[in-house]
Tab-separated table of C-alpha atoms (C1' of nucleotides) in Angstrom:
chain	number	residue	atom	x	y	z
A	8	UNK	CA	83.492	173.714	121.003
A	9	UNK	CA	81.148	172.024	118.565
A	10	UNK	CA	77.564	170.953	118.860
A	11	UNK	CA	76.150	168.260	116.643
A	12	UNK	CA	72.384	168.452	116.598
A	13	UNK	CA	70.175	165.748	115.144
A	14	UNK	CA	66.387	165.788	114.869
A	15	UNK	CA	64.695	162.758	116.426
A	16	UNK	CA	62.859	160.470	113.960
A	17	UNK	CA	62.483	163.590	111.850
A	18	UNK	CA	59.890	162.727	109.162
A	19	UNK	CA	57.743	160.781	111.614
A	20	UNK	CA	57.911	163.592	114.182
A	21	UNK	CA	56.763	166.147	111.602
A	22	UNK	CA	53.768	163.958	110.772
A	23	UNK	CA	52.928	163.654	114.463
A	24	UNK	CA	53.283	167.404	114.860
A	25	UNK	CA	50.977	168.154	111.926
A	26	UNK	CA	48.459	165.543	113.013
A	27	UNK	CA	48.344	165.274	116.817
A	28	UNK	CA	46.202	162.150	116.570
A	29	UNK	CA	49.362	160.334	115.545
A	30	UNK	CA	51.162	161.157	118.784
A	31	UNK	CA	52.100	158.028	120.702
A	32	UNK	CA	51.362	155.832	117.694
A	33	UNK	CA	53.745	153.783	115.572
A	34	UNK	CA	54.196	156.015	112.515
A	35	UNK	CA	56.078	154.603	109.551
A	36	UNK	CA	57.191	156.892	106.728
A	37	UNK	CA	58.001	155.291	103.409
A	38	UNK	CA	56.251	153.339	100.700
A	39	UNK	CA	52.746	152.149	101.518
A	40	UNK	CA	52.225	148.475	102.390
A	41	UNK	CA	51.412	146.536	99.270
A	42	UNK	CA	54.000	148.453	97.259
A	43	UNK	CA	56.519	146.119	95.777
A	44	UNK	CA	60.165	147.045	96.329
A	45	UNK	CA	59.419	149.798	98.825
A	46	UNK	CA	61.324	150.477	102.047
A	47	UNK	CA	60.903	152.337	105.317
A	48	UNK	CA	62.429	155.789	105.306
A	49	UNK	CA	61.919	156.779	108.963
A	50	UNK	CA	59.716	155.549	111.768
A	51	UNK	CA	58.631	156.857	115.146
A	52	UNK	CA	60.121	155.479	118.338
A	53	UNK	CA	56.814	153.751	119.018
A	54	UNK	CA	57.275	151.787	115.780
A	55	UNK	CA	60.880	150.949	116.637
A	56	UNK	CA	59.628	148.988	119.615
A	57	UNK	CA	58.180	146.483	117.164
A	58	UNK	CA	61.547	146.077	115.491
A	59	UNK	CA	60.754	148.386	112.567
A	60	UNK	CA	63.717	150.436	111.309
A	61	UNK	CA	64.919	152.514	108.381
A	62	UNK	CA	65.750	150.757	105.093
A	63	UNK	CA	63.591	147.764	105.987
A	64	UNK	CA	61.229	146.592	103.230
A	65	UNK	CA	57.746	147.954	104.015
A	66	UNK	CA	56.287	144.481	103.702
A	67	UNK	CA	58.501	143.344	106.564
A	68	UNK	CA	57.540	146.388	108.600
A	69	UNK	CA	53.889	145.625	107.988
A	70	UNK	CA	54.296	142.072	109.227
A	71	UNK	CA	55.993	143.314	112.395
A	72	UNK	CA	53.572	146.162	113.002
A	73	UNK	CA	50.292	145.825	111.080
A	74	UNK	CA	48.618	148.427	113.316
A	75	UNK	CA	51.258	151.005	112.289
A	76	UNK	CA	50.219	154.190	110.506
A	77	UNK	CA	51.952	154.100	107.119
A	78	UNK	CA	52.496	157.483	105.460
A	79	UNK	CA	54.269	158.373	102.197
A	80	UNK	CA	56.955	161.058	102.627
A	81	UNK	CA	56.077	164.736	102.137
A	82	UNK	CA	59.522	166.047	101.337
A	83	UNK	CA	58.391	169.618	100.726
A	84	UNK	CA	56.995	169.861	104.227
A	85	UNK	CA	60.087	168.289	105.765
A	86	UNK	CA	62.360	170.706	103.954
A	87	UNK	CA	60.235	173.586	105.199
A	88	UNK	CA	60.447	172.328	108.763
A	89	UNK	CA	64.171	171.727	108.357
A	90	UNK	CA	64.671	175.369	107.410
A	91	UNK	CA	62.801	176.460	110.552
A	92	UNK	CA	65.094	174.373	112.710
A	93	UNK	CA	68.248	175.624	110.992
A	94	UNK	CA	67.059	179.181	111.519
A	95	UNK	CA	66.966	178.524	115.255
A	96	UNK	CA	70.543	177.230	115.082
A	97	UNK	CA	71.659	180.486	113.484
A	98	UNK	CA	70.370	182.330	116.544
A	99	UNK	CA	73.169	180.647	118.459
A	100	UNK	CA	76.080	180.904	116.052
A	101	UNK	CA	76.833	182.211	112.568
A	102	UNK	CA	78.833	179.055	111.927
A	103	UNK	CA	76.210	176.410	111.144
A	104	UNK	CA	77.162	173.575	108.848
A	105	UNK	CA	74.140	171.598	107.711
A	106	UNK	CA	75.115	168.078	106.688
A	107	UNK	CA	71.708	166.598	105.865
A	108	UNK	CA	68.047	167.522	106.076
A	109	UNK	CA	67.928	166.758	109.789
A	110	UNK	CA	71.350	167.464	111.275
A	111	UNK	CA	74.004	170.136	111.540
A	112	UNK	CA	77.238	171.089	113.220
A	113	UNK	CA	77.244	174.339	115.152
A	114	UNK	CA	80.501	175.967	116.156
A	115	UNK	CA	79.793	177.621	119.479
A	116	UNK	CA	83.363	178.604	120.236
A	117	UNK	CA	83.439	182.000	121.861
A	118	UNK	CA	79.727	182.349	122.534
A	119	UNK	CA	80.077	182.158	126.347
A	120	UNK	CA	79.471	185.841	126.875
A	121	UNK	CA	76.134	185.565	125.100
A	122	UNK	CA	74.847	182.177	126.196
A	123	UNK	CA	76.988	180.998	129.089
A	124	UNK	CA	79.080	177.817	129.256
A	125	UNK	CA	78.731	175.352	126.339
A	126	UNK	CA	76.587	172.905	128.294
A	127	UNK	CA	74.110	175.626	129.144
A	128	UNK	CA	74.097	176.755	125.504
A	129	UNK	CA	73.289	173.234	124.372
A	130	UNK	CA	70.343	172.955	126.733
A	131	UNK	CA	69.072	176.410	125.813
A	132	UNK	CA	69.280	175.490	122.139
A	133	UNK	CA	67.358	172.257	122.650
A	134	UNK	CA	64.609	174.179	124.439
A	135	UNK	CA	64.561	176.870	121.737
A	136	UNK	CA	64.101	174.303	118.978
A	137	UNK	CA	61.235	172.731	120.864
A	138	UNK	CA	59.609	176.074	121.532
A	139	UNK	CA	59.914	177.429	117.997
A	140	UNK	CA	59.305	174.292	115.970
A	141	UNK	CA	57.631	171.756	118.263
A	142	UNK	CA	60.356	169.216	117.489
A	143	UNK	CA	62.882	167.514	119.732
A	144	UNK	CA	66.562	167.136	118.975
A	145	UNK	CA	69.468	165.162	120.343
A	146	UNK	CA	72.711	167.020	120.835
A	147	UNK	CA	76.353	166.110	121.247
A	148	UNK	CA	78.914	168.539	122.608
A	149	UNK	CA	82.655	168.076	122.137
A	150	UNK	CA	85.867	169.767	121.159
A	151	UNK	CA	85.703	168.358	117.635
A	152	UNK	CA	82.971	167.628	115.122
A	153	UNK	CA	83.576	163.911	114.896
A	154	UNK	CA	83.224	163.244	118.607
A	155	UNK	CA	80.232	165.601	118.823
A	156	UNK	CA	78.570	163.639	116.038
A	157	UNK	CA	78.980	160.340	117.829
A	158	UNK	CA	77.948	161.877	121.151
A	159	UNK	CA	74.643	163.125	119.769
A	160	UNK	CA	73.682	159.566	118.917
A	161	UNK	CA	74.298	158.298	122.427
A	162	UNK	CA	71.101	159.252	124.194
A	163	UNK	CA	68.352	159.491	121.618
A	164	UNK	CA	65.644	160.684	121.596
A	165	UNK	CA	65.736	164.161	123.141
A	166	UNK	CA	69.207	163.423	124.444
A	167	UNK	CA	72.274	165.379	125.347
A	168	UNK	CA	75.797	164.056	125.708
A	169	UNK	CA	78.814	166.121	126.632
A	170	UNK	CA	82.352	164.885	126.098
A	171	UNK	CA	84.683	167.266	127.971
A	172	UNK	CA	87.929	168.263	126.243
A	173	UNK	CA	90.585	165.664	126.971
A	174	UNK	CA	88.072	162.831	127.390
A	175	UNK	CA	87.700	162.123	123.657
A	176	UNK	CA	89.919	159.036	123.528
A	177	UNK	CA	88.381	157.557	126.626
A	178	UNK	CA	84.875	158.225	125.285
A	179	UNK	CA	85.560	156.470	121.992
A	180	UNK	CA	87.413	153.605	123.615
A	181	UNK	CA	84.349	152.229	125.403
A	182	UNK	CA	82.185	152.182	122.273
A	183	UNK	CA	81.392	149.100	120.207
A	184	UNK	CA	82.793	149.224	116.655
A	185	UNK	CA	79.223	149.654	115.330
A	186	UNK	CA	79.146	153.152	116.804
A	187	UNK	CA	82.228	154.357	114.947
A	188	UNK	CA	80.834	156.695	112.337
A	189	UNK	CA	82.187	156.011	108.860
A	190	UNK	CA	82.940	152.412	109.616
A	191	UNK	CA	80.217	150.383	107.921
A	192	UNK	CA	79.370	146.710	107.541
A	193	UNK	CA	81.985	145.931	104.916
A	194	UNK	CA	84.852	147.572	106.754
A	195	UNK	CA	83.807	146.039	110.047
A	196	UNK	CA	83.850	142.648	108.392
A	197	UNK	CA	87.419	143.282	107.254
A	198	UNK	CA	88.349	144.219	110.809
A	199	UNK	CA	86.749	141.073	112.159
A	200	UNK	CA	88.584	138.991	109.580
A	201	UNK	CA	91.791	140.503	110.927
A	202	UNK	CA	90.784	139.539	114.466
A	203	UNK	CA	89.855	143.068	115.544
A	204	UNK	CA	86.589	143.299	117.422
A	205	UNK	CA	86.943	146.302	119.743
A	206	UNK	CA	88.135	149.878	119.587
A	207	UNK	CA	91.014	149.144	121.931
A	208	UNK	CA	92.095	146.207	119.769
A	209	UNK	CA	92.145	148.506	116.753
A	210	UNK	CA	94.181	151.061	118.721
A	211	UNK	CA	96.827	148.461	119.441
A	212	UNK	CA	97.426	147.895	115.749
A	213	UNK	CA	100.021	149.889	113.832
A	214	UNK	CA	99.049	152.264	111.049
A	215	UNK	CA	101.025	150.068	108.640
A	216	UNK	CA	98.949	147.009	109.454
A	217	UNK	CA	95.738	149.025	109.159
A	218	UNK	CA	96.873	150.170	105.711
A	219	UNK	CA	97.256	146.543	104.781
A	220	UNK	CA	93.686	145.826	105.819
A	221	UNK	CA	91.953	148.970	104.586
A	222	UNK	CA	94.172	150.851	102.132
A	223	UNK	CA	95.791	154.216	102.840
A	224	UNK	CA	92.801	156.531	103.160
A	225	UNK	CA	90.675	154.047	105.083
A	226	UNK	CA	93.543	153.292	107.470
A	227	UNK	CA	94.208	156.933	108.219
A	228	UNK	CA	90.521	157.491	108.834
A	229	UNK	CA	90.137	154.615	111.279
A	230	UNK	CA	93.456	155.353	112.981
A	231	UNK	CA	92.281	158.846	113.892
A	232	UNK	CA	88.656	157.930	114.559
A	233	UNK	CA	89.417	155.346	117.252
A	234	UNK	CA	91.592	157.907	119.025
A	235	UNK	CA	88.875	160.516	119.122
A	236	UNK	CA	90.765	162.681	116.646
A	237	UNK	CA	88.557	164.199	113.949
A	238	UNK	CA	89.391	162.263	110.767
A	239	UNK	CA	88.057	165.201	108.784
A	240	UNK	CA	84.999	163.501	107.413
A	241	UNK	CA	83.033	166.715	107.196
A	242	UNK	CA	84.900	168.958	104.806
A	243	UNK	CA	83.266	172.379	105.051
A	244	UNK	CA	83.388	172.876	101.297
A	245	UNK	CA	82.624	169.829	99.171
A	246	UNK	CA	85.075	169.333	96.329
A	247	UNK	CA	82.591	168.217	93.743
A	248	UNK	CA	78.889	168.312	93.238
A	249	UNK	CA	76.401	166.187	91.403
A	250	UNK	CA	72.702	165.995	90.738
A	251	UNK	CA	71.118	162.668	90.053
A	252	UNK	CA	67.830	160.888	90.185
A	253	UNK	CA	66.938	157.255	90.089
A	254	UNK	CA	63.867	155.105	90.202
A	255	UNK	CA	63.239	151.533	91.217
A	256	UNK	CA	60.330	150.159	89.237
A	257	UNK	CA	57.716	147.970	90.870
A	258	UNK	CA	57.876	145.744	87.830
A	259	UNK	CA	61.078	145.354	85.913
A	260	UNK	CA	61.496	147.044	82.546
A	261	UNK	CA	62.220	145.096	79.370
A	262	UNK	CA	60.750	147.108	76.533
A	263	UNK	CA	63.130	149.508	74.835
A	264	UNK	CA	60.511	152.164	74.209
A	265	UNK	CA	59.459	152.101	77.859
A	266	UNK	CA	63.089	152.259	78.962
A	267	UNK	CA	63.649	155.318	76.788
A	268	UNK	CA	60.517	156.929	78.164
A	269	UNK	CA	61.820	156.290	81.663
A	270	UNK	CA	65.217	157.774	80.777
A	271	UNK	CA	63.474	160.806	79.315
A	272	UNK	CA	61.596	161.369	82.538
A	273	UNK	CA	64.743	160.997	84.652
A	274	UNK	CA	66.680	163.332	82.348
A	275	UNK	CA	63.887	165.883	82.688
A	276	UNK	CA	64.080	165.786	86.464
A	277	UNK	CA	67.854	166.234	86.484
A	278	UNK	CA	67.806	169.051	83.925
A	279	UNK	CA	65.048	170.861	85.809
A	280	UNK	CA	67.164	170.930	88.942
A	281	UNK	CA	70.345	171.847	87.083
A	282	UNK	CA	68.775	174.873	85.429
A	283	UNK	CA	66.950	175.943	88.563
A	284	UNK	CA	70.061	175.797	90.679
A	285	UNK	CA	72.294	177.310	88.021
A	286	UNK	CA	74.685	174.472	87.256
A	287	UNK	CA	76.518	173.235	84.200
A	288	UNK	CA	77.810	169.766	83.609
A	289	UNK	CA	80.004	168.053	81.064
A	290	UNK	CA	79.702	164.614	82.636
A	291	UNK	CA	76.603	162.484	82.259
A	292	UNK	CA	76.082	159.235	84.119
A	293	UNK	CA	73.607	156.384	83.704
A	294	UNK	CA	72.975	153.728	86.303
A	295	UNK	CA	71.230	150.439	85.774
A	296	UNK	CA	70.350	147.670	88.163
A	297	UNK	CA	69.302	144.267	86.894
A	298	UNK	CA	66.813	141.896	88.498
A	299	UNK	CA	69.623	140.081	90.301
A	300	UNK	CA	70.577	143.417	91.905
A	301	UNK	CA	73.899	143.716	90.115
A	302	UNK	CA	74.437	147.412	89.477
A	303	UNK	CA	76.389	149.106	86.714
A	304	UNK	CA	77.203	152.681	85.891
A	305	UNK	CA	78.541	154.286	82.773
A	306	UNK	CA	79.616	157.879	82.430
A	307	UNK	CA	80.968	160.108	79.727
A	308	UNK	CA	82.603	163.506	79.775
A	309	UNK	CA	82.316	165.836	76.822
A	310	UNK	CA	83.800	169.225	75.952
A	311	UNK	CA	80.572	171.186	75.769
A	312	UNK	CA	78.177	171.146	78.730
A	313	UNK	CA	74.782	169.573	78.277
A	314	UNK	CA	72.429	172.457	77.647
A	315	UNK	CA	69.023	170.915	77.103
A	316	UNK	CA	66.837	168.174	78.463
A	317	UNK	CA	66.773	166.707	74.992
A	318	UNK	CA	70.569	166.554	74.862
A	319	UNK	CA	70.760	164.981	78.291
A	320	UNK	CA	68.248	162.352	77.282
A	321	UNK	CA	70.045	161.569	74.022
A	322	UNK	CA	73.336	161.078	75.875
A	323	UNK	CA	71.687	158.981	78.559
A	324	UNK	CA	70.008	156.777	76.003
A	325	UNK	CA	73.292	156.249	74.143
A	326	UNK	CA	75.150	155.408	77.315
A	327	UNK	CA	72.416	152.961	78.245
A	328	UNK	CA	72.817	151.186	74.899
A	329	UNK	CA	76.548	150.923	75.448
A	330	UNK	CA	76.127	149.237	78.812
A	331	UNK	CA	72.942	147.196	78.554
A	332	UNK	CA	73.419	143.491	78.073
A	333	UNK	CA	69.769	142.458	78.161
A	334	UNK	CA	67.400	141.277	80.848
A	335	UNK	CA	64.972	142.856	83.284
A	336	UNK	CA	65.838	146.217	84.785
A	337	UNK	CA	64.614	147.074	88.259
A	338	UNK	CA	66.304	150.461	88.535
A	339	UNK	CA	67.365	153.236	86.194
A	340	UNK	CA	69.218	156.407	87.128
A	341	UNK	CA	70.473	159.501	85.346
A	342	UNK	CA	72.946	161.962	86.803
A	343	UNK	CA	75.089	164.983	86.044
A	344	UNK	CA	78.520	164.961	87.684
A	345	UNK	CA	81.287	167.518	88.275
A	346	UNK	CA	78.843	170.377	88.338
A	347	UNK	CA	80.179	173.856	87.716
A	348	UNK	CA	78.417	177.168	88.201
A	349	UNK	CA	76.603	178.213	85.040
A	350	UNK	CA	78.789	181.287	84.900
A	351	UNK	CA	81.929	179.210	84.286
A	352	UNK	CA	83.168	180.084	80.819
A	353	UNK	CA	82.927	177.180	78.398
A	354	UNK	CA	83.781	176.353	74.835
A	355	UNK	CA	80.816	177.397	72.709
A	356	UNK	CA	79.483	175.473	69.762
A	357	UNK	CA	80.585	177.048	66.526
A	358	UNK	CA	77.267	176.660	64.784
A	359	UNK	CA	73.828	176.764	66.267
A	360	UNK	CA	72.001	173.650	65.121
A	361	UNK	CA	68.660	174.459	66.693
A	362	UNK	CA	69.926	174.126	70.237
A	363	UNK	CA	69.270	177.740	71.064
A	364	UNK	CA	65.621	177.418	70.116
A	365	UNK	CA	65.174	174.240	72.140
A	366	UNK	CA	66.941	175.844	75.067
A	367	UNK	CA	64.580	178.800	74.939
A	368	UNK	CA	61.541	176.528	74.907
A	369	UNK	CA	62.836	174.509	77.833
A	370	UNK	CA	63.677	177.582	79.865
A	371	UNK	CA	60.254	179.042	79.237
A	372	UNK	CA	58.663	175.852	80.516
A	373	UNK	CA	60.944	176.011	83.533
A	374	UNK	CA	59.848	179.566	84.297
A	375	UNK	CA	56.205	178.557	83.998
A	376	UNK	CA	56.728	175.636	86.342
A	377	UNK	CA	58.379	177.877	88.892
A	378	UNK	CA	55.706	180.538	88.627
A	379	UNK	CA	52.832	178.058	88.896
A	380	UNK	CA	54.003	175.103	90.971
A	381	UNK	CA	50.565	173.474	90.794
A	382	UNK	CA	50.588	173.481	87.028
A	383	UNK	CA	51.941	170.308	85.486
A	384	UNK	CA	53.773	170.742	82.214
A	385	UNK	CA	55.186	167.621	80.744
A	386	UNK	CA	55.963	165.851	77.512
A	387	UNK	CA	52.986	163.996	76.061
A	388	UNK	CA	55.064	160.841	76.122
A	389	UNK	CA	55.354	160.991	79.922
A	390	UNK	CA	51.707	161.674	80.613
A	391	UNK	CA	50.558	158.362	82.041
A	392	UNK	CA	52.865	158.444	85.053
A	393	UNK	CA	51.506	160.070	88.197
A	394	UNK	CA	53.426	162.818	89.966
A	395	UNK	CA	55.375	161.589	92.960
A	396	UNK	CA	56.818	163.465	95.897
A	397	UNK	CA	60.044	161.795	96.822
A	398	UNK	CA	63.469	162.979	97.764
B	5	DT	C1'	63.673	141.193	105.024
B	6	DC	C1'	64.771	140.208	98.129
B	7	DT	C1'	67.113	144.885	99.290
B	8	DG	C1'	64.750	153.307	98.205
B	9	DG	C1'	66.818	157.605	96.784
B	10	DG	C1'	70.215	161.404	97.006
B	11	DG	C1'	74.533	162.228	97.791
B	12	DT	C1'	80.169	162.186	98.701
B	13	DC	C1'	84.618	160.143	98.689
B	14	DC	C1'	88.184	156.659	97.490
B	15	DT	C1'	90.622	153.355	94.459
B	16	DA	C1'	92.793	151.393	90.603
B	17	DG	C1'	93.582	151.430	86.021
B	18	DG	C1'	94.048	153.614	81.521
B	19	DA	C1'	94.920	157.395	78.197
B	20	DC	C1'	97.685	160.989	77.165
B	21	DC	C1'	101.292	164.507	77.581
B	22	DC	C1'	105.977	166.202	78.564
C	1	DT	C1'	115.368	149.519	71.542
C	2	DC	C1'	111.219	146.920	75.352
C	3	DT	C1'	111.731	151.392	78.215
C	4	DG	C1'	111.445	156.302	83.418
C	5	DG	C1'	108.782	159.385	85.991
C	6	DG	C1'	105.487	162.978	86.926
C	7	DG	C1'	101.115	164.927	86.152
C	8	DT	C1'	96.208	165.367	84.734
C	9	DC	C1'	91.893	163.763	83.447
C	10	DC	C1'	88.628	160.226	82.989
C	11	DT	C1'	86.104	155.825	84.199
C	12	DA	C1'	83.767	152.000	86.878
C	13	DG	C1'	82.946	150.181	91.005
C	14	DG	C1'	82.461	150.214	95.826
C	15	DA	C1'	81.814	151.960	100.613
C	16	DC	C1'	79.384	154.887	103.420
C	17	DC	C1'	75.931	158.208	105.230
C	18	DC	C1'	71.064	159.977	106.158
DNA sequence: TCTGGGGTCCTAGGACCC
DNA sequence: TCTGGGGTCCTAGGACCC
């Protein structure tokens, strides 16, 4: 049996917990009103009553709910709180699979002797989370992860939904297509275009026809999902890893020097994480989004992993040049793909052209940053930009 | 409502090799 | 000569999720 547990309006709830005056008020986490190009990250249930929701531009949220309390995210605090919650989960099972900052799957198979029947375990766990962290969760209980995941979303907030073994198909059948996890706007539109509007309609269609509409992988996914069979969306071990960062600018970028400065900053962020987490990468990626929202990416794989911030920046800048066709840029991103553990043996450069020295400098700075988190060490060129705390 | 940021996975095509 | 099939790696874009 699997539990899927999901924290209710997580960021907003943490703010209300840390500042009890916010309890019962519409709390909106995201960019502050007046910020161009900012969106809502999470909002409290009080704010949802005004029609505010995640991913909505903050300006729209402000129009709907001007009395709302707008708060920029404090990711460090949320991560801390997330760890507390996960620790409670581990009290119930060694098999906890965290899938985002605010949700996890917990395999509670064979824990009856300790905690009683699964339903009782679920309720005990909900109470334990509340007692130890002050937060409420919604839980879904089912014989597979996929159904548990959908079940947890059924009775938010502070909800619990149990789908007994054998009832999976029946449970899924009565849901609107919007509730099918993994089936987004674009795919739903394709289904509609094919005349399919309900789960049972989709079930009546052959796998071959689905393949025609969605392609092989998509068809297989939907075919299983609508039958309550786990389509295997949550692979326990991810096949690849990447680290990336991106930034939407309030005012679009045109100037080449400013663009390079921005790329340098992004490269710094990515390299900092890569070194800290002990990864290597041979593939660098640059993302650019123009004013008209068209988005392009360009990536390049090399034989020798990128070892320094400087090298990452140089590659990023070159890739940018290759792709850029002129015009205003609202977003820039830099990423490292196909990450491998640092210990993976790699082809070494035959001659040291100053890289070693640079690497030493950068690693020293990294150690300083880690030792003194409050200390800001940065390139002079990046000085004018304020520090931000975003995910 | 002019649309964030960090991720993963899939697809289709191309290069290259045997 | 106008051409097979399998396999791997890489690339760009797109869909989706929280």
